[in-house]
Tab-separated table of C-alpha atoms and ligand atoms in Angstrom:
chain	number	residue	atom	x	y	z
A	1	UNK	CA	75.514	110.745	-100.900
A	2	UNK	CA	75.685	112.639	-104.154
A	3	UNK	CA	78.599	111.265	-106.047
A	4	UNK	CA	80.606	113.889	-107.962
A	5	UNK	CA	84.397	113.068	-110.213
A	6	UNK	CA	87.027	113.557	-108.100
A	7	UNK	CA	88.978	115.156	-111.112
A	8	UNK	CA	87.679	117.913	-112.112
A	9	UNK	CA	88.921	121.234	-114.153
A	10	UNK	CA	86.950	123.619	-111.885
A	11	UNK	CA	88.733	122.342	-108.972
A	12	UNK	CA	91.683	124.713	-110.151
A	13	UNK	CA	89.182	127.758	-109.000
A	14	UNK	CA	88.801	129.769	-106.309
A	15	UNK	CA	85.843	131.482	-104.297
A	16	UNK	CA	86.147	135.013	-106.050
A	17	UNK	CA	83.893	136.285	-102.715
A	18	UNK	CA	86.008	135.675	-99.266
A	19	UNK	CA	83.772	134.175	-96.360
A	20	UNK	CA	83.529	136.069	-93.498
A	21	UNK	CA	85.377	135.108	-90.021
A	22	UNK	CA	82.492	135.457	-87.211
A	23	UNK	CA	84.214	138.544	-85.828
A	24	UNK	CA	83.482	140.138	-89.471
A	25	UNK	CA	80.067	138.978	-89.288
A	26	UNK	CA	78.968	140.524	-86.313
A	27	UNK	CA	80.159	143.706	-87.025
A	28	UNK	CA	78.821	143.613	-90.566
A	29	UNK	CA	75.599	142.641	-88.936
A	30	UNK	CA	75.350	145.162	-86.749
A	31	UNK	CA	75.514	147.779	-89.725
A	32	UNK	CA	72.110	146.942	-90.746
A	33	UNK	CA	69.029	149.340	-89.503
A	34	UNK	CA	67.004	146.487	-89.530
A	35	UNK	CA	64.588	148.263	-91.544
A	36	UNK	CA	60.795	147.627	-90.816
A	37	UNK	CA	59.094	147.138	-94.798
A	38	UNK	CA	62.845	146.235	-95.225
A	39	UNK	CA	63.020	146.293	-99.372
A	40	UNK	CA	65.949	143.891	-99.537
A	41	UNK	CA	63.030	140.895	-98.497
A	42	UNK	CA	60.775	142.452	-101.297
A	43	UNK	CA	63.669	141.877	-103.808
A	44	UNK	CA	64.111	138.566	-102.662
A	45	UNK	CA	62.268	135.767	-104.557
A	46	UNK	CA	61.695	133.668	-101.533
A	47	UNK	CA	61.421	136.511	-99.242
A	48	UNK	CA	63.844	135.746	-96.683
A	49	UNK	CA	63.492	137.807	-93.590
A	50	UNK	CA	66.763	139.401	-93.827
A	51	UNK	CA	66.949	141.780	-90.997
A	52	UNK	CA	65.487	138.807	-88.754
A	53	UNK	CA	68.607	136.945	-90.108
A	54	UNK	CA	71.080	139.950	-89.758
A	55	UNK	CA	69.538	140.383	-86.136
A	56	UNK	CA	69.699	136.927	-85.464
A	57	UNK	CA	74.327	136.867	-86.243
A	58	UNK	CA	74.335	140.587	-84.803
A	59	UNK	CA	73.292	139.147	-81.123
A	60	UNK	CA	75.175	135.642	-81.835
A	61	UNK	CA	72.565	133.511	-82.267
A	62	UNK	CA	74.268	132.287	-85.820
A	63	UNK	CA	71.836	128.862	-85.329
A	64	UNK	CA	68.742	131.008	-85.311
A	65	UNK	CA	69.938	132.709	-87.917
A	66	UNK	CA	70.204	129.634	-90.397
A	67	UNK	CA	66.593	128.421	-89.413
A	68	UNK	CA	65.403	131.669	-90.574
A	69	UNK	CA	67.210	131.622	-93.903
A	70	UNK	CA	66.103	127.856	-94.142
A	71	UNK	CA	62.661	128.546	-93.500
A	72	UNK	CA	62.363	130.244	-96.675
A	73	UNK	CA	64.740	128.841	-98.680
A	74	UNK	CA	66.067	125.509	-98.138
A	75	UNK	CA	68.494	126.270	-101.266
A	76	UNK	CA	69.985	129.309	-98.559
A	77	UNK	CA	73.627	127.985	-98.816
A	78	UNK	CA	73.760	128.116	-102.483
A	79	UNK	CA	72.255	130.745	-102.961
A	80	UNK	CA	74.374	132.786	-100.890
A	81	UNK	CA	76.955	132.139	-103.268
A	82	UNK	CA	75.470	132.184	-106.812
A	83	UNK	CA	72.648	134.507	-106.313
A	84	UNK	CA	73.313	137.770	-108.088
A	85	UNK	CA	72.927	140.322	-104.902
A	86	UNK	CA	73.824	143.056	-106.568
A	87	UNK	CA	70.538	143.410	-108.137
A	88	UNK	CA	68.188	141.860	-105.414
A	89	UNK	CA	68.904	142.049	-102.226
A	90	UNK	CA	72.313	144.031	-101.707
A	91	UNK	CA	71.171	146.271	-104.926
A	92	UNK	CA	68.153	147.246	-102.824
A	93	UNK	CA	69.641	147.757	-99.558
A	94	UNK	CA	68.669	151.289	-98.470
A	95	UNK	CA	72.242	151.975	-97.741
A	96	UNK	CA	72.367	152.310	-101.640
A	97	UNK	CA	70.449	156.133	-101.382
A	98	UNK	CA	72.676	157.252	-98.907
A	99	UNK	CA	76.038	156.816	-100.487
A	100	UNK	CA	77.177	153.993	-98.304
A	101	UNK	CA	78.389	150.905	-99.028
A	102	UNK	CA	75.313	148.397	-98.553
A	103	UNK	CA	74.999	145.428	-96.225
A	104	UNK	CA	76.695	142.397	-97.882
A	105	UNK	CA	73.464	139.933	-96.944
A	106	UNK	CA	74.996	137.220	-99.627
A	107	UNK	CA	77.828	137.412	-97.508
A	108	UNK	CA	76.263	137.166	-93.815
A	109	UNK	CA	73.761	134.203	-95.117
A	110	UNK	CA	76.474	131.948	-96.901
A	111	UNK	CA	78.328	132.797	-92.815
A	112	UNK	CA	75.206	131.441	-90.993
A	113	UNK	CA	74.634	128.576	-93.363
A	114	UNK	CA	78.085	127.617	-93.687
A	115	UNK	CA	78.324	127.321	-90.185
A	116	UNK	CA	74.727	125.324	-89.790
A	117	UNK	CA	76.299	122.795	-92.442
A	118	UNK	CA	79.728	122.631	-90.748
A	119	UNK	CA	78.051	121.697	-87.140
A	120	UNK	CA	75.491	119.508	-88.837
A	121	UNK	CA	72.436	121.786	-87.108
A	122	UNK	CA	68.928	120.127	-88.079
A	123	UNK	CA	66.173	121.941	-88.229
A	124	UNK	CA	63.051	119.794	-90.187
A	125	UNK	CA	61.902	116.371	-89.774
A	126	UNK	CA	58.933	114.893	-92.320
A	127	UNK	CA	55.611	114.879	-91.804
A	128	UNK	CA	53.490	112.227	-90.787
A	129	UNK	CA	52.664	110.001	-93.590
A	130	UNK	CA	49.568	111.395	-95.557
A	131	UNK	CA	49.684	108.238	-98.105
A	132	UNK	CA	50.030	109.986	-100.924
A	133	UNK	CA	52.893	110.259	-103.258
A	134	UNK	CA	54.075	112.629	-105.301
A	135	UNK	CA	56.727	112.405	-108.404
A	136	UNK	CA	59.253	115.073	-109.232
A	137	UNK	CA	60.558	114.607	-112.904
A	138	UNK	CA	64.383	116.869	-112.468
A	139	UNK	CA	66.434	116.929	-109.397
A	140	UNK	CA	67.530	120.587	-109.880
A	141	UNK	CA	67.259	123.455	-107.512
A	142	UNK	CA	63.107	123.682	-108.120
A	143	UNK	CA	62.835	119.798	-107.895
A	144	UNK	CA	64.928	119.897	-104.668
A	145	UNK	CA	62.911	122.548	-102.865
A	146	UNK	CA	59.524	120.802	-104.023
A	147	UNK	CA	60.985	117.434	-102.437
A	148	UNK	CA	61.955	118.798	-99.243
A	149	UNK	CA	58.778	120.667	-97.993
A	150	UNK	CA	56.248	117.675	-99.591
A	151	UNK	CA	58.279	115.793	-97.364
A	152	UNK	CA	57.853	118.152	-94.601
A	153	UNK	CA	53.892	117.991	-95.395
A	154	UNK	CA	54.007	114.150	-94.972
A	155	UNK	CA	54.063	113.053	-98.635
A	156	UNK	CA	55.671	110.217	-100.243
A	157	UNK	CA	58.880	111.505	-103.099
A	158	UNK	CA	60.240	110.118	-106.066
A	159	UNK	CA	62.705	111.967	-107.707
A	160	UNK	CA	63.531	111.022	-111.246
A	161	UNK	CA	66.631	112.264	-112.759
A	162	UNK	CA	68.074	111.761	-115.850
A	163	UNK	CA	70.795	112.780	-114.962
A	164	UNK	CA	74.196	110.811	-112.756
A	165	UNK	CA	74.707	113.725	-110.374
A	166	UNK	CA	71.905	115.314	-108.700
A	167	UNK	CA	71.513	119.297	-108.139
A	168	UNK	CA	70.661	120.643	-111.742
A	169	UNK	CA	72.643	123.664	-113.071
A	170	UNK	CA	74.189	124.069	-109.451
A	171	UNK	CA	76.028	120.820	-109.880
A	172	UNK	CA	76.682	121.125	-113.813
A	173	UNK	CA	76.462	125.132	-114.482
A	174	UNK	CA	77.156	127.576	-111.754
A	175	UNK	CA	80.599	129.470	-112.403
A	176	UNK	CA	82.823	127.509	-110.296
A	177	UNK	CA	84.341	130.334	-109.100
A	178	UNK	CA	81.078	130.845	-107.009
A	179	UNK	CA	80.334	127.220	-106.152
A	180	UNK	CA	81.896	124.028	-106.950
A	181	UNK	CA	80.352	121.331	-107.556
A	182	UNK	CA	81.183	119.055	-104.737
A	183	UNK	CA	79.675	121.932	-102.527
A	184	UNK	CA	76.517	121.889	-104.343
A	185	UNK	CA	76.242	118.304	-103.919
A	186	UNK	CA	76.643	119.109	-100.199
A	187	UNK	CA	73.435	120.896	-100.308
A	188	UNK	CA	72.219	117.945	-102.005
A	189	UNK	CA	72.664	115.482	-99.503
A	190	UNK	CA	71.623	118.211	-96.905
A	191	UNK	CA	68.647	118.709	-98.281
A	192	UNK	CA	67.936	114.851	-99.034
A	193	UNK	CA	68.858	113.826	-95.235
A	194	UNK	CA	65.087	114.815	-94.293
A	195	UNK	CA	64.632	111.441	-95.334
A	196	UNK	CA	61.894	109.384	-97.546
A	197	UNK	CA	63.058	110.875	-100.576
A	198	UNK	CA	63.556	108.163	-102.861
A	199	UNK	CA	65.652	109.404	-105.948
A	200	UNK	CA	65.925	107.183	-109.189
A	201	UNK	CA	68.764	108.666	-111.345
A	202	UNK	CA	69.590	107.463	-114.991
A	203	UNK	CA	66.063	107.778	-115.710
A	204	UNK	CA	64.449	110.217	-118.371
A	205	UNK	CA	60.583	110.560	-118.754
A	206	UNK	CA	59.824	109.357	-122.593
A	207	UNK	CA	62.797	107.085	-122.768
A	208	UNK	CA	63.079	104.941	-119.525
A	209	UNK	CA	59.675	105.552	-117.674
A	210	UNK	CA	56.588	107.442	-119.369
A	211	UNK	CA	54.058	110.094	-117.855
A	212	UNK	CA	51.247	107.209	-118.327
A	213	UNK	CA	53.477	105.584	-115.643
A	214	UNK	CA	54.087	108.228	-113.598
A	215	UNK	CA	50.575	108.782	-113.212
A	216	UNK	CA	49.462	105.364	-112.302
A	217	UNK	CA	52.301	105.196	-110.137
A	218	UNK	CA	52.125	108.700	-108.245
A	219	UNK	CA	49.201	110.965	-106.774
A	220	UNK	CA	50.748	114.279	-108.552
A	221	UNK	CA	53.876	114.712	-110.338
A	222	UNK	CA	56.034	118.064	-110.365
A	223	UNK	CA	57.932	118.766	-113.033
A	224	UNK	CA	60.916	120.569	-112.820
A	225	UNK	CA	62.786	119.828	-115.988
A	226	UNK	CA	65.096	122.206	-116.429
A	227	UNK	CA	66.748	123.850	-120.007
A	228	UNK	CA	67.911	121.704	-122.979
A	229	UNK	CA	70.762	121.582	-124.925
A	230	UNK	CA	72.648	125.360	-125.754
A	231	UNK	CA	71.677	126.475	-129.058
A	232	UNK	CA	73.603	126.733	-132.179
A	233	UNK	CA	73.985	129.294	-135.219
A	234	UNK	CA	73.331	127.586	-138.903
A	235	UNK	CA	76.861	128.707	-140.337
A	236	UNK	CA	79.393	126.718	-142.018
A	237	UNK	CA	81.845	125.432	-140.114
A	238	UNK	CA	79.813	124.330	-136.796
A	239	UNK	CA	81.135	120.812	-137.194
A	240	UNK	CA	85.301	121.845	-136.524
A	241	UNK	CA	86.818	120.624	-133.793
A	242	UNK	CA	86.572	123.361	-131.102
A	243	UNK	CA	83.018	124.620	-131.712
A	244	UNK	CA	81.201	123.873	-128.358
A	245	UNK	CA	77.686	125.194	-126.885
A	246	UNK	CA	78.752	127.106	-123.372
A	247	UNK	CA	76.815	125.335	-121.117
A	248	UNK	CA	78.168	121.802	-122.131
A	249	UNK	CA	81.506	122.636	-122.012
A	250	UNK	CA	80.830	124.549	-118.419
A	251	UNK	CA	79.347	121.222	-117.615
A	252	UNK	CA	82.460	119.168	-118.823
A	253	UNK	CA	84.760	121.543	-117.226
A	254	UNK	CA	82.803	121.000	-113.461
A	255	UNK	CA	82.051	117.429	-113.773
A	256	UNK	CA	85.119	116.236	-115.622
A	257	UNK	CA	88.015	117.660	-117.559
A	258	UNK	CA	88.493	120.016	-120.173
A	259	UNK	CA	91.919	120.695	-122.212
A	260	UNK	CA	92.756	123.732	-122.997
A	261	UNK	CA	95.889	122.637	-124.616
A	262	UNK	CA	97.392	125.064	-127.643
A	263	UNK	CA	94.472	126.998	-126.871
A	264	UNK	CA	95.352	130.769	-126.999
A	265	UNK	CA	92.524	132.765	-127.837
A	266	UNK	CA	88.813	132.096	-127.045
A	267	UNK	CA	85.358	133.524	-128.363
A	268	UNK	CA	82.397	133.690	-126.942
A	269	UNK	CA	79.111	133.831	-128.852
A	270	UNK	CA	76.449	135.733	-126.723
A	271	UNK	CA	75.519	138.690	-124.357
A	272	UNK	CA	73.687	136.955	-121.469
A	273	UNK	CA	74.901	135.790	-118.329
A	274	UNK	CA	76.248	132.331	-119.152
A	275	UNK	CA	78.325	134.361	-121.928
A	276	UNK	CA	79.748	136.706	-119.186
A	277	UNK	CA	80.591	133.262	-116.982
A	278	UNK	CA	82.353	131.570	-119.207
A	279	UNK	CA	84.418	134.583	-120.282
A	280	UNK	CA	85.801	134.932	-117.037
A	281	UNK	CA	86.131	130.962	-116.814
A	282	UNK	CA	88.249	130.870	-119.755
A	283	UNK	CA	90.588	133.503	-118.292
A	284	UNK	CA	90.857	132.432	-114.831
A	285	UNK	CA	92.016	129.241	-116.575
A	286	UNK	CA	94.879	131.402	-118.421
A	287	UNK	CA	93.937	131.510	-121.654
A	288	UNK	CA	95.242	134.888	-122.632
A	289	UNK	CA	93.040	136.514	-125.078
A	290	UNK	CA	89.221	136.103	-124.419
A	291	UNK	CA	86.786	138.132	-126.982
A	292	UNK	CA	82.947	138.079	-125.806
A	293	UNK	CA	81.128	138.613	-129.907
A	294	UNK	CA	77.517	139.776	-129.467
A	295	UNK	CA	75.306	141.122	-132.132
A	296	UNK	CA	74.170	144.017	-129.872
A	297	UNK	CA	75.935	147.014	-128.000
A	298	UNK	CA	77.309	146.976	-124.446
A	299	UNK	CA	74.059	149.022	-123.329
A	300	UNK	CA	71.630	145.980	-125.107
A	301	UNK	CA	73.640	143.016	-123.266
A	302	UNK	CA	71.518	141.040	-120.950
A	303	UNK	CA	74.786	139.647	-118.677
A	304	UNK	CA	74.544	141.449	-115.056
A	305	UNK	CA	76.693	144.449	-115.705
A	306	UNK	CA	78.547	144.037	-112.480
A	307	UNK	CA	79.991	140.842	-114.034
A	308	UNK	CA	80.821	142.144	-116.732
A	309	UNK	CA	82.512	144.695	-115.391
A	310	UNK	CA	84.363	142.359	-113.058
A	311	UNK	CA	85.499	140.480	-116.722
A	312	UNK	CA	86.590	143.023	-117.561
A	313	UNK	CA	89.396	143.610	-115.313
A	314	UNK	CA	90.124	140.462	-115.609
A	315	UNK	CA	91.043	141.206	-119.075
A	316	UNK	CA	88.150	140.219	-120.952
A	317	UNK	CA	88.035	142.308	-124.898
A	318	UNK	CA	84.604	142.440	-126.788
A	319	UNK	CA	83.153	142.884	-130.332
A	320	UNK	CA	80.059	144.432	-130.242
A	321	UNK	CA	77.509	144.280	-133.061
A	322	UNK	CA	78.907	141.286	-134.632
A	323	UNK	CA	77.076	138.448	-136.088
A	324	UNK	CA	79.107	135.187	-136.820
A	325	UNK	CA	78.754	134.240	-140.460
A	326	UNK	CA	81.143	131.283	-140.296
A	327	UNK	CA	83.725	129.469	-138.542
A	328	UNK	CA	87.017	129.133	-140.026
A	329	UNK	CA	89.527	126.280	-140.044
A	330	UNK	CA	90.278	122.801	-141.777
A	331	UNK	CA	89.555	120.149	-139.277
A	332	UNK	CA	89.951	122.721	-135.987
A	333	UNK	CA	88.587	126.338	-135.587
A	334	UNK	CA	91.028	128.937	-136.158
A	335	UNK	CA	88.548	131.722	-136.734
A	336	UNK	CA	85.705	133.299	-136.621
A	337	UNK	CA	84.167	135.719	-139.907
A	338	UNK	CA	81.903	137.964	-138.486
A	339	UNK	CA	79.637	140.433	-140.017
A	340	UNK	CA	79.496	143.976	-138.201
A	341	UNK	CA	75.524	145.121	-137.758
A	342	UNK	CA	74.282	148.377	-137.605
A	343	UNK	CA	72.035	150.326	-134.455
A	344	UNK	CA	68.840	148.208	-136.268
A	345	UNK	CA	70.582	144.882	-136.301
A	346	UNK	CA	70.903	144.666	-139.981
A	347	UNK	CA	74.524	143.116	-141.320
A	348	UNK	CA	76.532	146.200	-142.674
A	349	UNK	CA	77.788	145.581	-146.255
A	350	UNK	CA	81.474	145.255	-146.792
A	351	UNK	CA	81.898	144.533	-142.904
A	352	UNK	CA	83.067	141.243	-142.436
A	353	UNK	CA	86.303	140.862	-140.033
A	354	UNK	CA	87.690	137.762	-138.981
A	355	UNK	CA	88.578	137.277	-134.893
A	356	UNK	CA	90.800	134.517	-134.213
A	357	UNK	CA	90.144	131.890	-131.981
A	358	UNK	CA	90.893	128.525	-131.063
A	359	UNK	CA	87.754	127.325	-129.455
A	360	UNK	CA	84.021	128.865	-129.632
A	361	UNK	CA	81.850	129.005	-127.163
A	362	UNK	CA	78.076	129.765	-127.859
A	363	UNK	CA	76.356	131.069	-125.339
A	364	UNK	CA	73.453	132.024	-127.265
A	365	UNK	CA	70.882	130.799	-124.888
A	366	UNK	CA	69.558	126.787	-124.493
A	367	UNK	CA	66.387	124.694	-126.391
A	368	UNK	CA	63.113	124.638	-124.301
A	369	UNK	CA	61.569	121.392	-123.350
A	370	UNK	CA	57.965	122.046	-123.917
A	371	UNK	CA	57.898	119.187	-126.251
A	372	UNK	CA	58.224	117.087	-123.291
A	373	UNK	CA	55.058	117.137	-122.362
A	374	UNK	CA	52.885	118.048	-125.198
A	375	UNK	CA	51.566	114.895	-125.289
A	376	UNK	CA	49.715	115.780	-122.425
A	377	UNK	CA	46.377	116.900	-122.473
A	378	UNK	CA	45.799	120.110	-120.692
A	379	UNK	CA	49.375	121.473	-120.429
A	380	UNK	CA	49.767	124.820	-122.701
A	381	UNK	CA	53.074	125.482	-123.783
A	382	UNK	CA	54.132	128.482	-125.581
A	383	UNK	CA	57.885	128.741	-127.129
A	384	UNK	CA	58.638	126.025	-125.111
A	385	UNK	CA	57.966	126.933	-121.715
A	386	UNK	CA	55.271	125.362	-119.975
A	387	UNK	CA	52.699	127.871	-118.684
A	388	UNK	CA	51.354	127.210	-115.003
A	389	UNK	CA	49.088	129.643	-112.624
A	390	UNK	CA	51.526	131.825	-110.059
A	391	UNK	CA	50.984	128.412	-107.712
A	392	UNK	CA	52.435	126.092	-110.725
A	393	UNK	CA	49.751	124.264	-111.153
A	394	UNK	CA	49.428	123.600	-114.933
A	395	UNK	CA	46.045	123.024	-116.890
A	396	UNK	CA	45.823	119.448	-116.422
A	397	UNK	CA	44.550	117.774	-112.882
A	398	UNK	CA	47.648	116.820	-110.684
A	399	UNK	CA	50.668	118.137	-112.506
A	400	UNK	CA	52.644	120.992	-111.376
A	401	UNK	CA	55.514	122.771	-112.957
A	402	UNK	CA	58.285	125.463	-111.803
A	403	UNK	CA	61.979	125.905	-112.674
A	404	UNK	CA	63.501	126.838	-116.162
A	405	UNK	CA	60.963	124.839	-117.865
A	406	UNK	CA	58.207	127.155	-116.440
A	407	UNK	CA	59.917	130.481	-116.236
A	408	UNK	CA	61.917	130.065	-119.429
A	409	UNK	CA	65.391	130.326	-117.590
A	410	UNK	CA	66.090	132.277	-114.223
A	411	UNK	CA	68.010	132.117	-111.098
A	412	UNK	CA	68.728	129.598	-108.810
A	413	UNK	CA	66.877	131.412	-106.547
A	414	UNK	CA	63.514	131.850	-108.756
A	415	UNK	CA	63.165	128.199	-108.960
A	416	UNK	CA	64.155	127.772	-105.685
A	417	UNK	CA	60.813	130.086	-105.061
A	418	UNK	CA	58.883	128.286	-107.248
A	419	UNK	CA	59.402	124.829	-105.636
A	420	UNK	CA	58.611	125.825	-102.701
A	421	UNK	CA	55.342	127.616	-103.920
A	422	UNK	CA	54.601	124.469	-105.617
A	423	UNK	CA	54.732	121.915	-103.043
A	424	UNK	CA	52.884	124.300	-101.183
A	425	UNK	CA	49.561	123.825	-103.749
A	426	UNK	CA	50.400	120.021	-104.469
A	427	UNK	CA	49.820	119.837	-100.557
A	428	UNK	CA	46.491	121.762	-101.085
A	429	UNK	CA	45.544	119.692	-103.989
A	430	UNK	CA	46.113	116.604	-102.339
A	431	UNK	CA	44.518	117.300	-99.242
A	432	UNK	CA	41.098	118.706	-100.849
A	433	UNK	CA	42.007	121.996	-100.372
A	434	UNK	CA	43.233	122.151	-96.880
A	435	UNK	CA	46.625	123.483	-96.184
A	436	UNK	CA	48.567	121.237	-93.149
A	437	UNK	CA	51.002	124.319	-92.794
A	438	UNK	CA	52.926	123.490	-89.334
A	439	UNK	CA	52.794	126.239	-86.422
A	440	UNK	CA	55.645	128.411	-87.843
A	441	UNK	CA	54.270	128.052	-91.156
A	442	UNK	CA	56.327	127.634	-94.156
B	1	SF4	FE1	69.408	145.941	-93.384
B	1	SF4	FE2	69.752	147.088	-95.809
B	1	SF4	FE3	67.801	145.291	-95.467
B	1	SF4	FE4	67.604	147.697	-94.281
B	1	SF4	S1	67.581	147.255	-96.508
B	1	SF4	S2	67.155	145.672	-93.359
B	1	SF4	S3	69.768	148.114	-93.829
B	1	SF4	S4	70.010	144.924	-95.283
């Protein structure tokens, strides 16, 4: 069993997406044209067969449904809630073209695998033993998938995480207002309860156990590491009191507790996604003035626009085209003195404007772990990010590599992809080249 804090600051969240009651699943469901070529699969990383699914809860057979979704991603309950729809699947849905409001799919798959979870429906055993064994360095989404289907194969698992709490960013970074963590530990120990996964937590590769080990040890290792820590601006002042990165204080906030005591007013460094989150985190948790400062325009920001959009109701302000110079205060933040940059990104003279804040949050993207491994013959790394075929098979024999550390930071759902793909070519590369796919395939 995954062990997560009972006391927690993101318990004080709540699902910003209602679940559906069956009734509103099955006529939801039977919306969908069922298309044949049906693009919302193409714009899904794992390619789900939706309208299989959607078929599958239209005629009742919600258990059917689940094993479909499962089949190709055996992350399907989380990502029903923290993948971004709007611009795979739902964003694709042909309903789009016609003016109509498209089929909620995140919706109908977090019904059917709600409901497999909340029956306890099993749907994969492991595969006879093969003798080999294979290690996965990160327990995160990719790491997870990888472990599940090499156990499906037949394959002996080690996990190793450095980590406590097992799950990656969908224990320690997902918005809490789309999953909690104690639900993404659920998946955990859903996805773990296949059995013969042996997971070793507290360890980290290079301090506690080393690749040399791994390799005498294990007949191919995945790796699956995951982001480092958020970045940080060279300006004076990064050492006050209330000058965080984004994704450790996200990570504080679900695993433990943040104050946000005589804080009144909040900025946010950044223009991505996790900049957008924790925007909306800060107000949902009542702070009353929330200002996201990024050093490009509305149009240039990289956060999904829907979210934004969404923060924006909820009262989020911004300063575009503003570039931190300092942060201001004695032994806490009070401020932050900005310089105002022009449409080519160079500081305008004369521009500086302070924008008050109490904590700072810098979302301005996380370090790359390439250096983890460049020790290793073999493995090319470039900016960080490990470079692998489309199968993840790196450049030296037996190592594999998907997730963040591969794909330089993506969804849930892309590493979930990427797990899979990989277990799928340690199975060939263990078994001289011979895929052991079951009947159904997967
Ligand atoms: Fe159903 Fe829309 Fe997918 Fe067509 S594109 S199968 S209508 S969800």
């Amino acid at each position: 069993m995954s062990k997560i804090p009972e006391v927690r600051t993101e318990v004080n969240f709540v699902d910003y997406k209602d679940a559906y009651a069956a009734a509103q699943a099955v006529i939801e469901a039977n919306r969908c044209l069922f298309c044949e070529d049906a693009p919302c699969i193409q714009a899904c990383p794992t390619a789900i067969d939706i309208p299989q699914f959607i078929r599958k809860i239209a005629t009742e057979n919600v258990r059917g449904s689940a094993r479909t979704i499962f089949d190709s991603n055996i992350l399907g309950m989380s990502c029903a809630r923290v993948c971004p729809v709007e611009v795979l699947c739902v964003g694709s849905c042909v309903f789009n073209k016609l003016d109509v409001p498209p089929i909620q799919i995140g919706k109908l798959q977090r019904y059917a695998t709600d409901l497999a979870y909340d029956k306890g429906w099993k749907f994969y055993e492991a595969g006879p033993d093969t003798g080999f064994s294979v290690a996965i360095v990160g327990a995160g989404p990719a790491g997870l998938a990888a472990a599940h289907d090499l156990r499906r194969f037949g394959h002996a698992v080690t996990m190793y995480e450095k980590r406590a709490v097992l799950g990656g960013l969908n224990s320690t970074g997902v918005a809490p207002y789309k999953m909690r963590a104690d639900r993404a530990a659920a998946e955990v120990d859903w996805i773990l309860d296949i059995g013969g996964i042996d997971v070793q937590t507290g360890v980290e590769v290079g301090e506690d156990v080393f690749w040399s080990e791994l390799e005498a040890k294990h007949d191919a290792i995945f790796v699956a590491i995951g982001l480092g820590p958020d970045k940080h601006l060279k300006v004076p002042g990064t050492e006050l009191e209330g000058v965080h990165g984004a994704v450790d204080w996200i990570e504080q906030m679900k695993l433990g507790e943040v104050s946000l005591e005589g804080v009144e007013r909040v900025v946010v460094v950044g223009g991505g996604n996790t900049a957008v989150d924790v925007v909306r985190e800060a107000l949902q948790l009542g702070v009353r003035a929330v200002t996201m400062l990024y050093r490009g325009t509305e149009e240039a920001m990289s956060g999904y626009a829907h979210e934004w959009k969404a923060a924006k109701i909820e009262g989020a302000r911004a300063l575009w085209q503003g570039l931190p110079v300092a942060y201001l205060g004695e032994d806490r933040v009070k401020g932050v003195r900005c310089v105002r940059m022009d449409d080519d990104k160079k500081p305008i003279e004369g521009s500086e404007v302070v924008v008050g804040a109490d904590l700072v949050l810098l979302a301005i993207g996380q370090g790359k772990l390439g250096d983890m491994v460049s020790s290793l013959d073999g493995i090319a790394v470039e900016w960080g990010v490990m470079q692998t075929e489309e199968s993840g098979a790196t450049g030296r024999a037996g190592y594999f590599a998907g997730g963040d550390c591969a794909n330089g930071g993506k969804e849930v759902v892309n590493a979930a992809a990427e797990g899979k793909r990989a277990a799928k070519a340690i199975n060939g590369y263990l078994m001289q080249g011979t895929l052991t796919l079951p009947a159904e395939g997967f």
